[in-house]
Short mmCIF file of C-alpha atoms in Angstrom, two decimals:
data_model
loop_
_atom_site.label_atom_id
_atom_site.label_comp_id
_atom_site.label_asym_id
_atom_site.label_seq_id
_atom_site.Cartn_x
_atom_site.Cartn_y
_atom_site.Cartn_z
CA MET A 17 68.29 39.45 -47.39
CA ASP A 18 64.56 40.09 -48.00
CA ASP A 19 63.97 43.70 -46.60
CA LYS A 20 60.18 43.33 -46.31
CA HIS A 21 58.69 43.62 -42.82
CA SER A 22 56.20 40.89 -43.17
CA VAL A 23 55.98 37.12 -42.93
CA ARG A 24 57.87 35.68 -45.87
CA ALA A 25 57.67 31.87 -45.07
CA VAL A 26 55.52 29.73 -42.98
CA ALA A 27 57.08 26.52 -41.56
CA PHE A 28 54.63 23.57 -41.01
CA ASP A 29 55.18 20.58 -38.84
CA TYR A 30 54.40 17.68 -41.46
CA LYS A 31 51.47 16.57 -39.26
CA ALA A 32 49.72 19.92 -39.81
CA VAL A 33 49.43 19.30 -43.62
CA LEU A 34 49.22 15.44 -43.66
CA GLN A 35 46.81 13.44 -41.75
CA ALA A 36 48.12 10.12 -43.21
CA PRO A 37 50.54 9.11 -45.94
CA GLY A 38 49.02 10.30 -49.20
CA LEU A 39 46.25 12.14 -47.40
CA ALA A 40 46.23 15.86 -46.81
CA HIS A 41 44.09 17.59 -44.13
CA ASP A 42 41.05 19.22 -45.52
CA GLY A 43 41.88 22.89 -46.50
CA ALA A 44 45.62 22.23 -46.56
CA HIS A 45 45.94 22.53 -50.36
CA ALA A 46 43.91 25.68 -50.49
CA LEU A 47 46.04 27.11 -47.72
CA LEU A 48 49.31 26.31 -49.51
CA ALA A 49 47.93 27.67 -52.80
CA TRP A 50 46.91 30.81 -51.05
CA LEU A 51 50.48 31.18 -49.58
CA ASP A 52 51.97 30.67 -53.04
CA GLU A 53 49.66 33.39 -54.57
CA ARG A 54 51.15 35.86 -52.06
CA ASP A 55 54.80 34.77 -52.53
CA VAL A 56 55.08 33.27 -49.08
CA ALA A 57 57.41 30.17 -49.00
CA PHE A 58 56.15 26.84 -47.69
CA VAL A 59 58.53 25.03 -45.36
CA LEU A 60 58.09 21.49 -44.16
CA LEU A 61 59.59 20.20 -40.88
CA SER A 62 59.86 16.49 -39.91
CA THR A 63 61.94 14.83 -37.35
CA ASP A 64 62.49 11.75 -39.47
CA PRO A 65 63.90 11.94 -43.02
CA MET A 66 61.37 11.77 -45.75
CA GLU A 67 61.11 12.24 -49.47
CA ALA A 68 59.20 15.58 -49.15
CA ASP A 69 58.52 16.17 -52.83
CA ALA A 70 57.03 12.63 -53.35
CA ALA A 71 55.13 12.67 -50.02
CA MET A 72 53.53 16.03 -50.93
CA ALA A 73 52.73 14.93 -54.55
CA ALA A 74 51.10 11.70 -53.26
CA ALA A 75 48.66 13.90 -51.20
CA GLY A 76 48.15 16.38 -54.03
CA LEU A 77 50.06 19.10 -52.27
CA PRO A 78 52.67 21.43 -53.85
CA THR A 79 56.49 20.95 -53.33
CA PRO A 80 57.93 22.82 -50.35
CA ALA A 81 60.48 25.47 -50.83
CA LEU A 82 62.50 23.88 -48.13
CA HIS A 83 62.35 20.54 -46.04
CA LEU A 84 64.32 20.04 -42.97
CA SER A 85 64.58 16.93 -40.82
CA LEU A 86 66.74 16.17 -37.74
CA ASP A 87 69.75 15.22 -40.23
CA ASP A 88 69.85 18.81 -41.45
CA ILE A 89 69.87 20.61 -38.13
CA PRO A 90 73.31 21.59 -36.62
CA ASP A 91 74.41 19.16 -33.87
CA ARG A 92 71.18 17.26 -34.66
CA LYS A 93 69.36 19.36 -31.97
CA LYS A 94 65.91 17.97 -31.31
CA ARG A 95 62.55 19.68 -31.89
CA GLY A 96 62.16 22.33 -29.19
CA SER A 97 65.44 23.84 -30.01
CA GLY A 98 65.36 27.18 -31.78
CA VAL A 99 68.09 26.09 -34.00
CA TRP A 100 65.54 24.66 -36.33
CA LEU A 101 64.04 27.93 -37.32
CA GLN A 102 67.36 29.68 -37.24
CA GLU A 103 68.43 27.07 -39.86
CA VAL A 104 65.33 27.90 -41.94
CA ALA A 105 66.03 31.50 -41.78
CA GLN A 106 69.57 31.13 -42.91
CA ARG A 107 68.74 28.88 -45.72
CA LEU A 108 66.06 31.21 -47.07
CA LYS A 109 68.06 34.34 -46.30
CA LEU A 110 65.31 35.77 -43.93
CA ARG A 111 65.16 37.08 -40.49
CA THR A 112 63.57 35.03 -37.94
CA ASN A 113 60.74 37.62 -37.46
CA GLN A 114 59.81 36.98 -41.05
CA LEU A 115 58.90 33.47 -40.23
CA LEU A 116 55.76 31.82 -38.76
CA LEU A 117 55.59 28.36 -37.41
CA VAL A 118 52.36 26.18 -37.54
CA GLY A 119 52.79 23.18 -35.33
CA THR A 120 50.99 20.35 -33.53
CA THR A 121 52.81 19.64 -30.44
CA ARG A 122 54.39 21.26 -27.32
CA TRP A 123 57.76 20.75 -28.82
CA ASP A 124 56.81 22.69 -31.86
CA TRP A 125 55.74 25.44 -29.63
CA LEU A 126 58.99 25.41 -27.76
CA THR A 127 60.84 25.46 -31.03
CA GLY A 128 59.05 28.70 -31.88
CA ILE A 129 59.71 30.17 -28.51
CA ASN A 130 63.29 29.42 -28.35
CA ALA A 131 63.72 31.04 -31.89
CA GLY A 132 61.70 34.11 -31.08
CA VAL A 133 59.18 33.11 -33.91
CA ALA A 134 55.55 33.50 -33.66
CA TYR A 135 53.59 30.21 -33.27
CA ILE A 136 50.23 29.10 -34.47
CA HIS A 137 48.78 25.67 -33.14
CA ALA A 138 47.04 23.63 -35.67
CA ASN A 139 43.91 22.71 -33.78
CA TRP A 140 42.66 20.69 -36.76
CA ALA A 141 45.55 18.29 -36.38
CA SER A 142 46.03 18.40 -32.49
CA GLN A 143 44.08 20.19 -29.93
CA VAL A 144 45.93 22.64 -27.70
CA TRP A 145 46.61 21.49 -24.29
CA ASP A 146 47.90 23.76 -21.51
CA ALA A 147 48.57 21.60 -18.66
CA LYS A 148 52.19 22.95 -18.72
CA ARG A 149 51.16 26.64 -19.58
CA MET A 150 51.10 26.11 -23.30
CA ASP A 151 49.14 29.15 -24.44
CA ALA A 152 49.39 29.94 -28.12
CA LEU A 153 47.62 31.59 -31.09
CA SER A 154 45.56 28.82 -32.57
CA ALA A 155 43.56 27.91 -35.66
CA SER A 156 40.63 25.52 -36.01
CA ASP A 157 41.29 24.92 -39.55
CA PRO A 158 43.75 26.01 -42.31
CA ASP A 159 41.58 28.89 -43.14
CA GLY A 160 42.21 30.23 -39.72
CA VAL A 161 45.94 30.35 -40.50
CA ALA A 162 45.19 32.44 -43.61
CA GLU A 163 43.02 34.80 -41.66
CA LEU A 164 45.73 35.50 -39.04
CA LEU A 165 48.25 36.03 -41.75
CA GLU A 166 45.99 38.22 -43.81
CA HIS A 167 45.01 40.56 -41.15
CA PHE A 168 48.02 40.48 -38.79
CA PHE A 169 51.26 39.02 -40.20
CA LEU A 170 51.28 39.94 -43.82
CA PRO A 171 50.56 43.68 -43.57
CA GLU A 172 53.71 45.58 -43.16
CA PRO A 173 53.75 47.62 -39.80
CA HIS A 174 52.64 51.05 -39.85
CA TRP A 175 52.81 53.39 -36.74
CA THR A 176 51.21 56.71 -35.99
CA PHE A 177 54.37 57.41 -34.10
CA ALA A 178 57.91 55.72 -34.00
CA ASP A 179 61.10 56.83 -32.47
CA ASP A 180 64.41 54.94 -32.39
CA SER A 181 67.11 56.38 -30.13
CA THR A 182 69.74 53.68 -29.95
CA GLY A 183 72.13 55.81 -28.02
CA ARG A 184 69.44 56.00 -25.30
CA ALA A 185 68.68 52.20 -25.56
CA MET A 186 65.00 52.94 -26.13
CA ARG A 187 62.61 52.42 -28.98
CA ILE A 188 58.90 53.68 -28.99
CA ARG A 189 55.96 52.54 -31.18
CA SER A 190 52.61 53.91 -31.06
CA LEU A 191 49.95 52.11 -33.18
CA LEU A 192 47.02 54.60 -33.76
CA PRO A 193 46.00 58.26 -33.35
CA PRO A 194 43.35 58.48 -30.37
CA ASN A 195 40.52 59.75 -32.56
CA VAL A 196 40.28 56.81 -34.98
CA ARG A 197 36.96 54.96 -34.95
CA PHE A 198 36.15 51.38 -36.06
CA PRO A 199 32.85 49.81 -36.88
CA HIS A 200 31.50 47.07 -34.58
CA ALA A 201 27.75 46.79 -35.24
CA ALA A 202 25.15 48.20 -37.77
CA ASP A 203 25.70 51.93 -37.85
CA ARG A 204 27.71 51.87 -34.70
CA THR A 205 31.34 52.64 -34.07
CA PHE A 206 33.79 52.88 -31.17
CA GLU A 207 36.91 54.60 -30.33
CA LEU A 208 40.09 53.49 -28.69
CA GLN A 209 39.03 55.14 -25.32
CA ASP A 210 35.96 52.92 -25.21
CA VAL A 211 38.04 49.81 -24.74
CA PHE A 212 41.19 51.10 -22.94
CA THR A 213 40.10 54.15 -21.01
CA ARG A 214 36.42 53.46 -20.27
CA GLY A 215 36.94 49.66 -19.98
CA ARG A 216 34.04 48.62 -22.11
CA THR A 217 33.80 45.30 -23.75
CA ILE A 218 33.28 45.83 -27.42
CA THR A 219 32.37 42.79 -29.52
CA ILE A 220 33.33 42.75 -33.33
CA GLY A 221 31.50 39.85 -34.82
CA ASN A 222 32.70 36.91 -32.52
CA GLN A 223 35.89 38.73 -31.48
CA ASP A 224 36.79 41.06 -28.60
CA ALA A 225 37.88 44.44 -29.98
CA ARG A 226 40.74 44.64 -27.41
CA ASP A 227 42.08 41.32 -28.74
CA ILE A 228 42.00 42.54 -32.25
CA LEU A 229 43.77 45.74 -31.42
CA MET A 230 46.35 44.33 -29.03
CA LEU A 231 47.16 41.42 -31.57
CA ARG A 232 47.74 44.05 -34.30
CA LEU A 233 49.99 45.93 -31.94
CA LEU A 234 52.07 42.88 -31.10
CA SER A 235 52.12 41.46 -34.57
CA SER A 236 53.35 44.84 -35.90
CA ALA A 237 56.03 45.00 -33.29
CA TYR A 238 56.96 41.49 -34.10
CA LEU A 239 57.41 42.29 -37.70
CA ASP A 240 59.17 45.59 -36.89
CA GLY A 241 61.78 43.76 -34.71
CA THR A 242 60.43 45.57 -31.59
CA LEU A 243 59.26 42.32 -29.95
CA PRO A 244 62.21 40.35 -29.26
CA GLY A 245 62.07 36.83 -27.92
CA ARG A 246 62.73 36.22 -24.17
CA SER A 247 62.01 39.84 -23.33
CA LEU A 248 60.06 40.92 -20.15
CA PHE A 249 56.63 42.43 -20.54
CA CYS A 250 55.20 44.90 -18.08
CA VAL A 251 52.31 47.45 -18.09
CA TYR A 252 52.85 50.87 -16.97
CA PRO A 253 50.80 51.48 -13.83
CA SER A 254 47.62 53.66 -13.84
CA SER A 255 47.21 56.52 -11.55
CA ASN A 256 45.75 54.49 -8.71
CA VAL A 257 48.01 52.55 -6.19
CA GLY A 258 48.58 49.04 -7.14
CA LYS A 259 46.62 49.31 -10.30
CA VAL A 260 47.38 48.73 -14.06
CA SER A 261 45.19 48.59 -17.04
CA ALA A 262 43.06 45.50 -16.71
CA GLN A 263 42.56 45.53 -20.54
CA LEU A 264 46.31 45.41 -21.24
CA ALA A 265 47.34 43.08 -18.51
CA GLY A 266 44.55 40.63 -19.20
CA PHE A 267 45.56 40.26 -22.90
CA LEU A 268 49.38 40.07 -22.15
CA GLU A 269 49.16 37.41 -19.64
CA LYS A 270 48.44 34.93 -22.57
CA ALA A 271 50.03 36.89 -25.41
CA LYS A 272 53.45 36.78 -23.58
CA VAL A 273 54.12 33.36 -25.05
CA MET A 274 53.83 34.69 -28.66
CA VAL A 275 57.61 34.90 -28.79
CA GLY A 276 58.52 33.32 -25.44
CA SER A 277 58.42 36.53 -23.28
CA TYR A 278 57.53 36.80 -19.56
CA HIS A 279 54.77 39.01 -18.20
CA LYS A 280 55.99 40.53 -14.89
CA GLU A 281 52.71 42.27 -13.84
CA ASP A 282 54.39 43.85 -10.81
CA LEU A 283 57.65 44.97 -12.24
CA LEU A 284 56.59 48.67 -12.28
CA GLU A 285 54.40 49.70 -9.37
CA ARG A 286 52.74 52.76 -8.35
CA VAL A 287 52.97 53.29 -4.59
CA ILE A 288 51.46 56.74 -4.12
CA ALA A 289 48.28 57.89 -6.09
CA ALA A 290 49.01 60.32 -8.78
CA PRO A 291 46.79 62.67 -10.89
CA ASP A 292 44.95 60.98 -13.66
CA THR A 293 46.55 62.25 -16.95
CA SER A 294 43.44 61.47 -19.00
CA ILE A 295 41.37 63.66 -16.82
CA GLU A 296 43.91 66.48 -16.93
CA ARG A 297 44.09 66.28 -20.61
CA VAL A 298 40.26 66.67 -20.97
CA LYS A 299 40.55 69.66 -18.60
CA ARG A 300 43.22 71.21 -20.87
CA ASN A 301 41.25 70.60 -24.00
CA ARG A 302 38.32 72.33 -22.43
CA GLY A 303 40.43 75.22 -21.48
CA GLU A 304 39.86 74.61 -17.78
CA ALA A 305 42.30 75.64 -15.09
CA ARG A 306 44.62 72.79 -14.11
CA THR A 307 46.36 72.59 -10.86
CA ALA A 308 47.58 68.95 -10.76
CA ASP A 309 51.08 68.28 -11.49
CA ILE A 310 51.46 65.84 -14.38
CA SER A 311 55.07 66.43 -15.17
CA ILE A 312 57.69 63.71 -15.08
CA ALA A 313 58.32 64.81 -11.40
CA ALA A 314 54.90 63.41 -10.46
CA GLN A 315 56.00 60.05 -11.93
CA THR A 316 59.33 60.12 -10.06
CA ARG A 317 57.58 60.64 -6.64
CA THR A 318 54.97 57.78 -7.25
CA VAL A 319 56.40 55.07 -9.41
CA ARG A 320 59.22 52.64 -8.79
CA ILE A 321 60.42 49.06 -9.61
CA SER A 322 59.22 46.51 -7.18
CA PRO A 323 62.08 45.54 -4.84
CA LYS A 324 61.38 41.86 -5.70
CA HIS A 325 63.03 42.33 -8.93
CA ARG A 326 66.25 43.74 -7.57
CA GLY A 327 69.09 42.10 -9.38
CA LYS A 328 66.88 40.38 -12.04
CA LEU A 329 66.99 42.89 -14.80
CA ASP A 330 70.71 42.85 -15.76
CA GLY A 331 71.10 42.62 -19.62
CA LYS A 332 67.37 42.21 -20.16
CA THR A 333 65.17 43.88 -22.83
CA VAL A 334 61.96 45.13 -21.17
CA VAL A 335 58.86 45.93 -23.30
CA VAL A 336 56.64 48.52 -21.44
CA PHE A 337 53.01 48.67 -22.59
CA ASP A 338 50.68 51.61 -22.13
CA ASP A 339 47.37 52.36 -23.52
CA PHE A 340 48.07 55.95 -24.56
CA THR A 341 51.12 58.32 -24.56
CA THR A 342 50.97 62.09 -25.07
CA GLU A 343 54.29 63.77 -24.25
CA GLY A 344 56.02 60.65 -22.96
CA THR A 345 56.63 61.28 -19.27
CA SER A 346 55.37 57.86 -18.13
CA ILE A 347 57.39 55.76 -20.61
CA GLU A 348 60.50 58.15 -20.14
CA TRP A 349 60.44 57.55 -16.38
CA ALA A 350 60.01 53.80 -17.08
CA ARG A 351 63.12 53.98 -19.18
CA ALA A 352 65.01 55.77 -16.54
CA LEU A 353 64.05 53.28 -13.86
CA LEU A 354 64.72 50.14 -15.82
CA LEU A 355 68.13 51.31 -17.23
CA SER A 356 69.23 52.31 -13.74
CA ALA A 357 68.26 48.85 -12.66
CA GLY A 358 70.53 47.16 -15.28
CA ALA A 359 68.13 46.64 -18.27
CA ALA A 360 69.92 46.60 -21.54
CA GLU A 361 67.11 48.20 -23.56
CA VAL A 362 63.55 49.52 -23.14
CA ILE A 363 60.94 49.26 -25.77
CA ALA A 364 57.66 51.25 -25.34
CA LEU A 365 54.52 49.95 -27.16
CA THR A 366 51.28 51.92 -26.85
CA VAL A 367 47.97 51.49 -28.48
CA GLY A 368 47.33 55.33 -28.99
CA LYS A 369 49.38 58.53 -29.23
CA TYR A 370 48.10 62.00 -28.66
CA GLY A 371 49.86 64.48 -30.87
CA SER A 372 53.06 64.05 -33.06
CA ARG A 373 55.76 65.11 -30.39
CA HIS A 374 57.56 63.12 -27.90
CA THR A 375 59.70 64.55 -25.15
CA ARG A 376 62.89 62.88 -24.15
CA TYR A 377 64.00 63.19 -20.61
CA GLU A 378 67.59 62.68 -19.51
CA LEU A 379 68.84 63.03 -15.88
CA ARG A 380 71.17 65.90 -15.38
CA ALA A 381 74.75 65.03 -14.60
CA GLY A 382 75.18 64.19 -10.90
CA THR A 383 71.50 63.30 -10.32
CA ALA A 384 71.26 59.84 -9.13
CA ILE A 385 68.16 57.72 -8.56
CA ASN A 386 67.20 54.63 -6.61
CA PRO A 387 65.00 52.57 -9.04
CA PHE A 388 63.47 50.39 -6.35
CA ASP A 389 62.15 53.41 -4.33
CA VAL A 390 60.31 56.51 -5.11
CA ASN A 391 62.49 59.57 -5.98
CA ASN A 392 61.70 63.18 -5.00
CA LEU A 393 62.92 64.93 -8.17
CA THR A 394 61.67 68.02 -9.86
CA ALA A 395 61.43 68.69 -13.53
CA ALA A 396 64.63 70.73 -13.25
CA ASP A 397 66.57 67.42 -12.65
CA PHE A 398 66.02 66.57 -16.23
CA VAL A 399 67.29 67.81 -19.65
CA LYS A 400 64.43 67.80 -22.09
CA THR A 401 64.45 67.22 -25.89
CA THR A 402 61.43 67.26 -27.92
CA VAL A 403 61.25 65.27 -31.14
CA ALA A 404 58.51 65.19 -33.73
CA ARG A 405 58.02 62.02 -35.67
CA GLY A 406 54.68 62.92 -37.63
CA ALA A 407 51.26 61.80 -36.77
CA GLY A 408 50.07 59.41 -39.47
CA GLU A 409 47.06 57.23 -39.46
CA GLY A 410 49.00 54.08 -38.60
CA PRO A 411 47.25 50.95 -39.82
CA ALA A 412 43.76 52.42 -39.50
CA ALA A 413 42.66 51.47 -42.97
CA SER A 414 43.72 47.93 -42.88
CA LEU A 415 42.42 47.52 -39.34
CA THR A 416 39.09 48.83 -40.54
CA ALA A 417 39.17 46.23 -43.32
CA ALA A 418 40.02 43.47 -40.73
CA VAL A 419 37.19 44.59 -38.45
CA ASN A 420 34.75 44.54 -41.29
CA HIS A 421 35.98 40.95 -42.11
CA PHE A 422 35.22 39.74 -38.55
CA ILE A 423 31.83 41.36 -38.76
CA ALA A 424 30.95 39.89 -42.08
CA THR A 425 32.27 36.30 -40.95
CA ALA A 426 29.97 36.34 -37.91
CA GLU A 427 26.97 37.41 -40.09
CA HIS A 428 27.75 34.57 -42.53
CA GLN A 429 27.92 32.04 -39.70
CA ALA A 430 24.73 33.18 -38.16
CA ALA A 431 23.07 32.93 -41.60
CA ALA A 432 24.54 29.46 -42.21
CA GLN A 433 23.08 28.32 -38.88
CA GLN A 434 19.68 29.53 -39.81
CA GLY A 435 19.83 27.93 -43.21
CA PRO A 436 18.27 29.17 -46.39
CA PRO A 437 14.68 30.27 -46.46
CA ALA A 438 12.28 27.59 -47.68
CA VAL A 439 9.58 29.36 -49.61
CA PRO A 440 8.51 33.04 -49.63
CA GLU A 441 6.24 33.55 -46.70
CA SER A 442 3.41 35.29 -48.80
CA GLY A 443 1.33 32.95 -51.01
CA ARG A 444 2.95 29.76 -49.81
CA GLU A 445 0.13 27.61 -51.11
CA ALA A 446 -0.29 29.60 -54.26
CA ARG A 447 3.38 28.76 -55.07
CA LEU A 448 2.47 25.08 -55.70
CA ARG A 449 0.53 26.10 -58.75
CA PRO A 450 1.73 28.22 -61.73
CA PRO A 451 0.22 31.63 -62.40
CA ALA A 452 -2.35 31.79 -65.14
CA GLY A 453 -0.85 32.30 -68.54
CA ARG A 454 0.89 30.56 -71.41
CA ARG A 455 4.00 28.64 -70.24
CA SER A 456 6.97 27.09 -72.00
CA ALA A 457 10.14 25.11 -71.17
CA MET A 458 13.17 27.16 -70.46
CA THR A 459 15.36 25.58 -73.20
CA ASP A 460 17.26 28.78 -73.79
CA TYR A 461 18.04 31.73 -71.83
CA LYS A 462 16.88 35.17 -72.67
CA THR A 463 19.51 37.12 -70.58
CA ALA A 464 22.84 36.47 -69.03
CA ARG A 465 21.13 37.09 -65.76
CA GLN A 466 18.98 33.96 -66.23
CA ARG A 467 21.87 31.90 -67.54
CA HIS A 468 23.99 32.82 -64.56
CA LEU A 469 21.38 31.88 -62.06
CA ALA A 470 20.53 28.59 -63.95
CA ASP A 471 24.23 27.73 -64.01
CA MET A 472 24.43 28.09 -60.17
CA LEU A 473 21.37 26.11 -59.60
CA THR A 474 22.74 23.36 -61.78
CA HIS A 475 25.98 23.54 -59.97
CA LEU A 476 24.24 23.20 -56.58
CA GLN A 477 22.26 20.06 -57.80
CA GLN A 478 24.89 18.16 -59.74
CA ARG A 479 27.74 18.80 -57.32
CA GLN A 480 25.39 17.92 -54.45
CA VAL A 481 26.66 21.06 -52.69
CA TYR A 482 22.98 21.50 -51.55
CA PRO A 483 20.36 18.75 -52.25
CA LEU A 484 17.82 20.73 -54.25
CA VAL A 485 15.98 19.98 -57.52
CA TRP A 486 15.01 22.56 -59.97
CA ARG A 487 13.65 23.34 -63.52
CA GLY A 488 12.83 26.56 -65.21
CA GLU A 489 9.80 27.76 -67.33
CA TYR A 490 8.98 30.94 -69.09
CA LEU A 491 5.44 32.49 -68.62
CA ILE A 492 3.45 34.87 -70.56
CA PRO A 493 0.89 35.96 -67.90
CA ALA A 494 -2.83 36.09 -69.05
CA GLY A 495 -3.57 39.26 -70.67
CA LYS A 496 0.09 40.33 -71.08
CA THR A 497 2.61 40.04 -73.85
CA THR A 498 5.84 40.35 -71.87
CA THR A 499 7.75 37.02 -70.87
CA SER A 500 8.90 36.29 -67.25
CA ALA A 501 10.80 33.38 -65.85
CA LEU A 502 9.49 30.94 -63.30
CA TRP A 503 12.00 29.00 -61.26
CA TRP A 504 10.61 25.76 -59.80
CA ILE A 505 12.82 24.66 -56.94
CA ALA A 506 12.40 21.86 -54.52
CA LEU A 507 14.37 22.14 -51.31
CA PRO A 508 15.15 19.12 -49.08
CA GLY A 509 12.02 17.61 -47.67
CA GLN A 510 9.79 19.88 -49.68
CA VAL A 511 7.69 19.85 -52.93
CA GLU A 512 8.67 22.20 -55.59
CA HIS A 513 7.48 25.70 -55.45
CA TRP A 514 7.96 28.56 -58.01
CA TYR A 515 9.98 31.69 -57.44
CA ASP A 516 10.33 34.78 -59.69
CA THR A 517 13.97 35.70 -60.70
CA SER A 518 14.73 38.03 -57.80
CA GLU A 519 13.32 35.64 -55.31
CA ALA A 520 15.27 32.71 -56.68
CA GLU A 521 18.45 34.76 -56.70
CA ARG A 522 17.86 35.66 -53.06
CA LEU A 523 17.41 31.93 -52.32
CA VAL A 524 20.59 30.88 -54.14
CA SER A 525 22.48 33.60 -52.33
CA SER A 526 21.38 32.37 -48.97
CA ILE A 527 22.25 28.69 -49.91
CA CYS A 528 25.76 29.92 -51.08
CA LEU A 529 26.25 31.92 -47.76
CA ALA A 530 25.27 28.65 -45.73
CA THR A 531 27.52 26.42 -47.83
CA GLY A 532 30.49 28.74 -48.21
CA ALA A 533 30.18 29.01 -52.10
CA ILE A 534 30.98 32.23 -53.68
CA TRP A 535 28.24 33.59 -56.01
CA GLU A 536 26.88 36.96 -56.98
CA PRO A 537 23.66 37.71 -58.85
CA VAL A 538 23.67 39.77 -62.04
CA ALA A 539 21.90 43.01 -61.64
CA PRO A 540 19.10 44.20 -63.89
CA PRO A 541 18.78 44.53 -66.77
CA GLY A 542 20.92 41.42 -66.86
CA GLY A 543 22.95 41.96 -69.95
CA ALA A 544 26.63 41.35 -70.77
CA THR A 545 27.80 44.41 -68.85
CA GLN A 546 26.08 43.47 -65.57
CA PHE A 547 27.22 39.82 -66.09
CA ALA A 548 30.85 40.98 -66.22
CA GLU A 549 30.40 43.12 -63.18
CA ALA A 550 28.88 40.13 -61.15
CA LEU A 551 31.95 37.98 -62.24
CA ALA A 552 34.29 40.71 -61.06
CA ARG A 553 32.60 40.88 -57.73
CA MET A 554 32.94 37.24 -57.33
CA GLU A 555 36.65 37.27 -58.13
CA GLN A 556 37.09 40.04 -55.63
CA ARG A 557 35.56 37.90 -52.89
CA ARG A 558 37.76 35.07 -53.82
CA HIS A 559 40.89 37.06 -53.21
CA ALA A 560 39.53 39.09 -50.23
#
């Protein structure tokens, strides 16, 4: 059994890779090659039997590590049954939470849900339809699948705090320390409290910061085994009556289907207002006097399980979400209520964690509670045990890399929409005539920098990546002895203009940005060392 806590195999419905016999979807080959480079197995699923190796070869695609059709499924269970992915896991000796399913139909979605496997809908093959509440992660092209894998499902989960107490039927995971900051615009950063406490909408490129953080929390829990399928999701209520975190609840309403869970927004409810622990925490940090009771006793007097859920929790796993936890009074009271109401296990997932310690609360012998009503208990009714599990950075570094990726992607898209600059704004007319001096054809290249630029211009022209025409000249300006390069370039619909080397490099860089090509200019003085450095930067971008 593979002991890695990351996705080790991606199962594809065959229609997500083939648009017709012998014809692969655009980007499918690149995605499958990308998976192979990362040692992630490619699994093919089809209802009807097929010669998978031959079908893939005819389309220029690699052979799958495993192909399953209806004939291979126990009891010939149809698509929609989780048995399909359980069979995949068994044959590859993986856990189901090491799988990801990329599908094209509602039946694929149900297959993932019923196996507790995360599902991505292949929008390039079939648009998502939600007439029957089919909400799902989706990708507009195969690159989008790689993006989700790279930033959410391949990194092994790291937590700033984790506590497993199986004898108490409770597991706790906290993603990040509260003081971590992430970039979101030029020279600007944000902290977790901006999103989850102050309720600000922070945009990262074209993404919502809340969605990135919450998806990382959920994907980490999925890989960690703390997001079991068919569990119940709820949010621990805020200090005001009838309120929960809108940021958490808004995301979970759609994210619940990631592994086929159910969001019960009213499962836990606050029926009497309580002190705001965030405000009291600030007072404590400032050294101000504190009179409000924020002990677990305050939770017992104000929070209960809604009576409408009476008799509906027996044997269930309940995942309780909260924005932050400090000493654990809220999530510990949630545990006491839910287990008392018949739940089999409680999992607490929080975005942030203050400090490295957590206090476990156990009701003293002889102390009974009614989980469907408030309980007038005191701190003396509990036995406390404090545990320390460290206070690491969690996935702060890899999340920062993900955030920078989304920022850069948005910038590239904006640049592509604008298109490359036509001609330098200054001296537009003068650029039609060469400067005074002695000119000669560029039959050879004097530096690696010039050769590298010429090679890319030739590539763009000959491969018709971008319909330009170019030629090069050397110029010894009048009155001088040093040689400079002139790059005559005609862009679509324009006559040729000349550019110096730096200007031509900027032009080529903008064209590459617009077309998705990877190219880096050679830095001055343009020799072999700088050429090797440019090639290394290009290779790094290819594997970023």
